[in-house]
Amino acid sequence: MNPAHHLNRSRHYLNFTPANIAAGDYARAARALCRSASHAVTAAAVHWHHRHDTRRRLHRVVKALVFDGHLRYTHERTLRQAYALPGLIADAAPAAARRLLRRARRRVSRLIAAVAAAMARQPHPPTLEQILAQIDALSPLPPPPPVTTTGQLKKALGRYVDPEYADHPLDCHGCRINYHGPIPAPGPF
């Protein structure tokens, strides 16, 4: 889905709230603000290639964007309060509900503007695959050192290294051990 679609839906739901507040339908206004905030964060998630299919993931997206410096911490709080808004206004007096809804509308409006500005500052963020490919291209891992002795092989496998045989070569006939003991060196039959 396109991030612009989610930003448009966010603005669409934000524009419902003044009419709902004026009509006294505070619960519907709270739901519209909640959907507006979630669409704004979903737009950011789509833009920066994050998963966004649950409320918890939306909160993680905002935290990641705050950590990366794209958004301020207040926007994380705005999303949290937008989700709590329907419960807050359920038992509130009409004047208190209107005040809460107007304040939430201003905050969600700032969230939408901040997301749009952050997306404009970084119009084409790289995907995780692109970042990993760039890291691999810049600093390839050095090849592992060659394993030439029995001690190096056992150490790499996480097994006990007997110091007496640690420097023996890998093809040493005296070090080949099976379950019954050392395999004798080939001899005349």
PDB file of C-alpha atoms in Angstrom:
ATOM      1  CA  MET A   1       0.000   0.000   0.000  1.00  0.00           C
ATOM      2  CA  ASN A   2       1.118   3.531  -0.690  1.00  0.00           C
ATOM      3  CA  PRO A   3       2.080   5.805   2.248  1.00  0.00           C
ATOM      4  CA  ALA A   4       0.265   8.718   0.591  1.00  0.00           C
ATOM      5  CA  HIS A   5      -2.980   6.734   0.772  1.00  0.00           C
ATOM      6  CA  HIS A   6      -2.624   6.346   4.544  1.00  0.00           C
ATOM      7  CA  LEU A   7      -1.786  10.034   4.998  1.00  0.00           C
ATOM      8  CA  ASN A   8      -4.901  10.975   3.010  1.00  0.00           C
ATOM      9  CA  ARG A   9      -7.045   8.617   5.103  1.00  0.00           C
ATOM     10  CA  SER A  10      -5.525  10.107   8.228  1.00  0.00           C
ATOM     11  CA  ARG A  11      -6.487  13.629   7.161  1.00  0.00           C
ATOM     12  CA  HIS A  12      -9.912  12.339   6.121  1.00  0.00           C
ATOM     13  CA  TYR A  13     -10.670  10.991   9.607  1.00  0.00           C
ATOM     14  CA  LEU A  14      -9.162  14.064  11.251  1.00  0.00           C
ATOM     15  CA  ASN A  15     -11.608  16.262   9.348  1.00  0.00           C
ATOM     16  CA  PHE A  16     -14.584  14.337  10.776  1.00  0.00           C
ATOM     17  CA  THR A  17     -13.894  15.382  14.349  1.00  0.00           C
ATOM     18  CA  PRO A  18     -15.064  19.046  14.339  1.00  0.00           C
ATOM     19  CA  ALA A  19     -18.488  18.093  12.975  1.00  0.00           C
ATOM     20  CA  ASN A  20     -18.778  15.175  15.419  1.00  0.00           C
ATOM     21  CA  ILE A  21     -17.832  17.411  18.354  1.00  0.00           C
ATOM     22  CA  ALA A  22     -20.336  20.045  17.253  1.00  0.00           C
ATOM     23  CA  ALA A  23     -23.047  17.391  16.948  1.00  0.00           C
ATOM     24  CA  GLY A  24     -22.244  16.048  20.423  1.00  0.00           C
ATOM     25  CA  ASP A  25     -21.174  12.635  19.126  1.00  0.00           C
ATOM     26  CA  TYR A  26     -18.016  12.458  21.230  1.00  0.00           C
ATOM     27  CA  ALA A  27     -17.526   8.709  20.928  1.00  0.00           C
ATOM     28  CA  ARG A  28     -17.505   8.915  17.143  1.00  0.00           C
ATOM     29  CA  ALA A  29     -15.061  11.841  17.259  1.00  0.00           C
ATOM     30  CA  ALA A  30     -12.752   9.831  19.527  1.00  0.00           C
ATOM     31  CA  ARG A  31     -12.851   6.844  17.166  1.00  0.00           C
ATOM     32  CA  ALA A  32     -12.101   9.128  14.213  1.00  0.00           C
ATOM     33  CA  LEU A  33      -9.084  10.592  16.007  1.00  0.00           C
ATOM     34  CA  CYS A  34      -7.881   7.113  16.872  1.00  0.00           C
ATOM     35  CA  ARG A  35      -8.150   5.999  13.248  1.00  0.00           C
ATOM     36  CA  SER A  36      -6.502   9.201  12.074  1.00  0.00           C
ATOM     37  CA  ALA A  37      -3.488   8.652  14.335  1.00  0.00           C
ATOM     38  CA  SER A  38      -3.177   5.001  13.368  1.00  0.00           C
ATOM     39  CA  HIS A  39      -3.320   5.823   9.645  1.00  0.00           C
ATOM     40  CA  ALA A  40      -0.586   8.457  10.097  1.00  0.00           C
ATOM     41  CA  VAL A  41       1.683   5.931  11.820  1.00  0.00           C
ATOM     42  CA  THR A  42       0.797   3.290   9.224  1.00  0.00           C
ATOM     43  CA  ALA A  43       1.920   5.711   6.513  1.00  0.00           C
ATOM     44  CA  ALA A  44       5.264   6.056   8.285  1.00  0.00           C
ATOM     45  CA  ALA A  45       5.514   2.276   8.701  1.00  0.00           C
ATOM     46  CA  VAL A  46       4.874   1.657   5.014  1.00  0.00           C
ATOM     47  CA  HIS A  47       7.353   4.371   4.052  1.00  0.00           C
ATOM     48  CA  TRP A  48      10.160   2.997   6.262  1.00  0.00           C
ATOM     49  CA  HIS A  49       9.375  -0.667   5.506  1.00  0.00           C
ATOM     50  CA  HIS A  50       8.146  -1.686   8.970  1.00  0.00           C
ATOM     51  CA  ARG A  51       5.408  -4.176   9.791  1.00  0.00           C
ATOM     52  CA  HIS A  52       2.219  -2.451  10.903  1.00  0.00           C
ATOM     53  CA  ASP A  53      -0.560  -5.003  11.201  1.00  0.00           C
ATOM     54  CA  THR A  54      -1.177  -4.691  14.961  1.00  0.00           C
ATOM     55  CA  ARG A  55      -1.466  -1.890  17.466  1.00  0.00           C
ATOM     56  CA  ARG A  56       1.692  -3.064  19.234  1.00  0.00           C
ATOM     57  CA  ARG A  57       3.647  -2.915  15.989  1.00  0.00           C
ATOM     58  CA  LEU A  58       2.392   0.617  15.354  1.00  0.00           C
ATOM     59  CA  HIS A  59       3.725   1.619  18.766  1.00  0.00           C
ATOM     60  CA  ARG A  60       7.046  -0.027  17.897  1.00  0.00           C
ATOM     61  CA  VAL A  61       7.156   1.892  14.623  1.00  0.00           C
ATOM     62  CA  VAL A  62       6.728   5.199  16.442  1.00  0.00           C
ATOM     63  CA  LYS A  63       9.394   4.230  18.981  1.00  0.00           C
ATOM     64  CA  ALA A  64      11.782   3.312  16.170  1.00  0.00           C
ATOM     65  CA  LEU A  65      11.131   6.602  14.384  1.00  0.00           C
ATOM     66  CA  VAL A  66      11.692   8.515  17.620  1.00  0.00           C
ATOM     67  CA  PHE A  67      14.926   6.587  18.185  1.00  0.00           C
ATOM     68  CA  ASP A  68      16.098   7.332  14.622  1.00  0.00           C
ATOM     69  CA  GLY A  69      15.304  11.027  15.062  1.00  0.00           C
ATOM     70  CA  HIS A  70      12.486  11.215  12.522  1.00  0.00           C
ATOM     71  CA  LEU A  71       9.809  12.053  15.129  1.00  0.00           C
ATOM     72  CA  ARG A  72       9.755  13.595  18.583  1.00  0.00           C
ATOM     73  CA  TYR A  73       8.784  11.681  21.721  1.00  0.00           C
ATOM     74  CA  THR A  74       5.570  13.687  22.026  1.00  0.00           C
ATOM     75  CA  HIS A  75       4.219  11.888  18.959  1.00  0.00           C
ATOM     76  CA  GLU A  76       4.650   8.544  20.679  1.00  0.00           C
ATOM     77  CA  ARG A  77       2.585   9.904  23.546  1.00  0.00           C
ATOM     78  CA  THR A  78       0.010  11.241  21.066  1.00  0.00           C
ATOM     79  CA  LEU A  79      -0.558   7.787  19.601  1.00  0.00           C
ATOM     80  CA  ARG A  80      -0.887   6.248  23.053  1.00  0.00           C
ATOM     81  CA  GLN A  81      -3.395   8.916  24.122  1.00  0.00           C
ATOM     82  CA  ALA A  82      -5.368   8.604  20.882  1.00  0.00           C
ATOM     83  CA  TYR A  83      -5.939   4.918  21.610  1.00  0.00           C
ATOM     84  CA  ALA A  84      -6.967   5.744  25.192  1.00  0.00           C
ATOM     85  CA  LEU A  85      -9.285   8.573  24.150  1.00  0.00           C
ATOM     86  CA  PRO A  86     -12.526   6.568  23.713  1.00  0.00           C
ATOM     87  CA  GLY A  87     -12.211   5.268  27.266  1.00  0.00           C
ATOM     88  CA  LEU A  88     -11.369   8.711  28.659  1.00  0.00           C
ATOM     89  CA  ILE A  89     -14.386  10.475  27.224  1.00  0.00           C
ATOM     90  CA  ALA A  90     -16.856   7.679  27.980  1.00  0.00           C
ATOM     91  CA  ASP A  91     -17.484   8.904  31.536  1.00  0.00           C
ATOM     92  CA  ALA A  92     -16.392  12.533  31.117  1.00  0.00           C
ATOM     93  CA  ALA A  93     -18.709  15.509  31.316  1.00  0.00           C
ATOM     94  CA  PRO A  94     -19.555  17.079  27.938  1.00  0.00           C
ATOM     95  CA  ALA A  95     -17.328  20.116  28.519  1.00  0.00           C
ATOM     96  CA  ALA A  96     -14.381  17.935  29.574  1.00  0.00           C
ATOM     97  CA  ALA A  97     -14.965  15.596  26.616  1.00  0.00           C
ATOM     98  CA  ARG A  98     -14.929  18.536  24.177  1.00  0.00           C
ATOM     99  CA  ARG A  99     -11.705  19.856  25.724  1.00  0.00           C
ATOM    100  CA  LEU A 100     -10.041  16.425  25.502  1.00  0.00           C
ATOM    101  CA  LEU A 101     -11.149  15.931  21.912  1.00  0.00           C
ATOM    102  CA  ARG A 102      -9.966  19.372  20.768  1.00  0.00           C
ATOM    103  CA  ARG A 103      -6.580  18.876  22.399  1.00  0.00           C
ATOM    104  CA  ALA A 104      -6.280  15.388  20.877  1.00  0.00           C
ATOM    105  CA  ARG A 105      -7.221  16.768  17.456  1.00  0.00           C
ATOM    106  CA  ARG A 106      -4.421  19.346  17.652  1.00  0.00           C
ATOM    107  CA  ARG A 107      -1.925  16.667  18.684  1.00  0.00           C
ATOM    108  CA  VAL A 108      -2.990  14.231  15.965  1.00  0.00           C
ATOM    109  CA  SER A 109      -2.800  17.056  13.441  1.00  0.00           C
ATOM    110  CA  ARG A 110       0.804  17.708  14.564  1.00  0.00           C
ATOM    111  CA  LEU A 111       1.538  13.984  14.291  1.00  0.00           C
ATOM    112  CA  ILE A 112       0.289  13.919  10.699  1.00  0.00           C
ATOM    113  CA  ALA A 113       2.363  16.990   9.831  1.00  0.00           C
ATOM    114  CA  ALA A 114       5.466  15.507  11.479  1.00  0.00           C
ATOM    115  CA  VAL A 115       5.092  12.213   9.625  1.00  0.00           C
ATOM    116  CA  ALA A 116       4.599  14.019   6.312  1.00  0.00           C
ATOM    117  CA  ALA A 117       7.664  16.213   6.963  1.00  0.00           C
ATOM    118  CA  ALA A 118       9.798  13.223   7.967  1.00  0.00           C
ATOM    119  CA  MET A 119       8.757  11.352   4.834  1.00  0.00           C
ATOM    120  CA  ALA A 120       9.633  14.394   2.713  1.00  0.00           C
ATOM    121  CA  ARG A 121      13.094  14.629   4.331  1.00  0.00           C
ATOM    122  CA  GLN A 122      13.853  11.016   3.377  1.00  0.00           C
ATOM    123  CA  PRO A 123      11.784  10.243   0.275  1.00  0.00           C
ATOM    124  CA  HIS A 124      13.346   6.863  -0.565  1.00  0.00           C
ATOM    125  CA  PRO A 125      14.521   5.036   2.571  1.00  0.00           C
ATOM    126  CA  PRO A 126      16.520   1.889   1.912  1.00  0.00           C
ATOM    127  CA  THR A 127      15.084  -1.514   2.668  1.00  0.00           C
ATOM    128  CA  LEU A 128      16.770  -3.936   5.042  1.00  0.00           C
ATOM    129  CA  GLU A 129      18.029  -6.000   2.099  1.00  0.00           C
ATOM    130  CA  GLN A 130      19.631  -2.912   0.538  1.00  0.00           C
ATOM    131  CA  ILE A 131      21.330  -1.984   3.817  1.00  0.00           C
ATOM    132  CA  LEU A 132      22.685  -5.510   4.280  1.00  0.00           C
ATOM    133  CA  ALA A 133      23.924  -5.633   0.685  1.00  0.00           C
ATOM    134  CA  GLN A 134      25.674  -2.294   1.171  1.00  0.00           C
ATOM    135  CA  ILE A 135      27.345  -3.518   4.367  1.00  0.00           C
ATOM    136  CA  ASP A 136      28.480  -6.702   2.625  1.00  0.00           C
ATOM    137  CA  ALA A 137      29.858  -4.687  -0.294  1.00  0.00           C
ATOM    138  CA  LEU A 138      31.787  -2.285   1.942  1.00  0.00           C
ATOM    139  CA  SER A 139      33.312  -4.699   4.399  1.00  0.00           C
ATOM    140  CA  PRO A 140      33.284  -8.329   3.398  1.00  0.00           C
ATOM    141  CA  LEU A 141      34.140 -10.718   6.151  1.00  0.00           C
ATOM    142  CA  PRO A 142      37.686 -12.041   6.021  1.00  0.00           C
ATOM    143  CA  PRO A 143      37.973 -15.703   5.140  1.00  0.00           C
ATOM    144  CA  PRO A 144      38.353 -17.961   8.136  1.00  0.00           C
ATOM    145  CA  PRO A 145      41.880 -19.121   8.858  1.00  0.00           C
ATOM    146  CA  PRO A 146      42.707 -22.520   7.420  1.00  0.00           C
ATOM    147  CA  VAL A 147      42.365 -25.439   9.784  1.00  0.00           C
ATOM    148  CA  THR A 148      45.552 -27.472   9.584  1.00  0.00           C
ATOM    149  CA  THR A 149      45.903 -29.184  12.961  1.00  0.00           C
ATOM    150  CA  THR A 150      43.768 -31.522  15.030  1.00  0.00           C
ATOM    151  CA  GLY A 151      43.699 -28.995  17.877  1.00  0.00           C
ATOM    152  CA  GLN A 152      42.302 -26.239  15.630  1.00  0.00           C
ATOM    153  CA  LEU A 153      39.606 -28.550  14.315  1.00  0.00           C
ATOM    154  CA  LYS A 154      38.513 -29.698  17.766  1.00  0.00           C
ATOM    155  CA  LYS A 155      38.527 -26.122  19.057  1.00  0.00           C
ATOM    156  CA  ALA A 156      36.328 -25.014  16.140  1.00  0.00           C
ATOM    157  CA  LEU A 157      33.915 -27.867  16.859  1.00  0.00           C
ATOM    158  CA  GLY A 158      33.826 -27.016  20.559  1.00  0.00           C
ATOM    159  CA  ARG A 159      35.383 -30.281  21.683  1.00  0.00           C
ATOM    160  CA  TYR A 160      38.121 -30.998  24.182  1.00  0.00           C
ATOM    161  CA  VAL A 161      41.611 -30.338  22.845  1.00  0.00           C
ATOM    162  CA  ASP A 162      44.257 -32.649  24.234  1.00  0.00           C
ATOM    163  CA  PRO A 163      47.431 -30.530  24.503  1.00  0.00           C
ATOM    164  CA  GLU A 164      49.586 -33.547  23.675  1.00  0.00           C
ATOM    165  CA  TYR A 165      47.972 -33.930  20.228  1.00  0.00           C
ATOM    166  CA  ALA A 166      46.911 -30.312  19.530  1.00  0.00           C
ATOM    167  CA  ASP A 167      49.654 -29.651  16.972  1.00  0.00           C
ATOM    168  CA  HIS A 168      49.246 -32.885  14.996  1.00  0.00           C
ATOM    169  CA  PRO A 169      48.211 -32.503  11.345  1.00  0.00           C
ATOM    170  CA  LEU A 170      44.678 -33.402  10.303  1.00  0.00           C
ATOM    171  CA  ASP A 171      45.776 -36.510   8.382  1.00  0.00           C
ATOM    172  CA  CYS A 172      47.827 -37.959  11.269  1.00  0.00           C
ATOM    173  CA  HIS A 173      47.156 -41.709  11.448  1.00  0.00           C
ATOM    174  CA  GLY A 174      47.893 -41.843  15.161  1.00  0.00           C
ATOM    175  CA  CYS A 175      45.111 -39.302  15.916  1.00  0.00           C
ATOM    176  CA  ARG A 176      42.277 -41.009  14.064  1.00  0.00           C
ATOM    177  CA  ILE A 177      40.093 -42.262  16.857  1.00  0.00           C
ATOM    178  CA  ASN A 178      36.862 -44.135  16.568  1.00  0.00           C
ATOM    179  CA  TYR A 179      34.723 -45.516  19.342  1.00  0.00           C
ATOM    180  CA  HIS A 180      37.094 -48.434  19.998  1.00  0.00           C
ATOM    181  CA  GLY A 181      40.375 -46.569  20.071  1.00  0.00           C
ATOM    182  CA  PRO A 182      42.952 -45.468  17.534  1.00  0.00           C
ATOM    183  CA  ILE A 183      42.863 -46.902  14.043  1.00  0.00           C
ATOM    184  CA  PRO A 184      46.117 -48.699  13.389  1.00  0.00           C
ATOM    185  CA  ALA A 185      48.298 -47.448  10.635  1.00  0.00           C
ATOM    186  CA  PRO A 186      47.996 -49.500   7.488  1.00  0.00           C
ATOM    187  CA  GLY A 187      50.560 -52.236   7.433  1.00  0.00           C
ATOM    188  CA  PRO A 188      51.425 -55.358   5.518  1.00  0.00           C
ATOM    189  CA  PHE A 189      48.829 -58.069   5.538  1.00  0.00           C
TER     190      PHE A 189
END
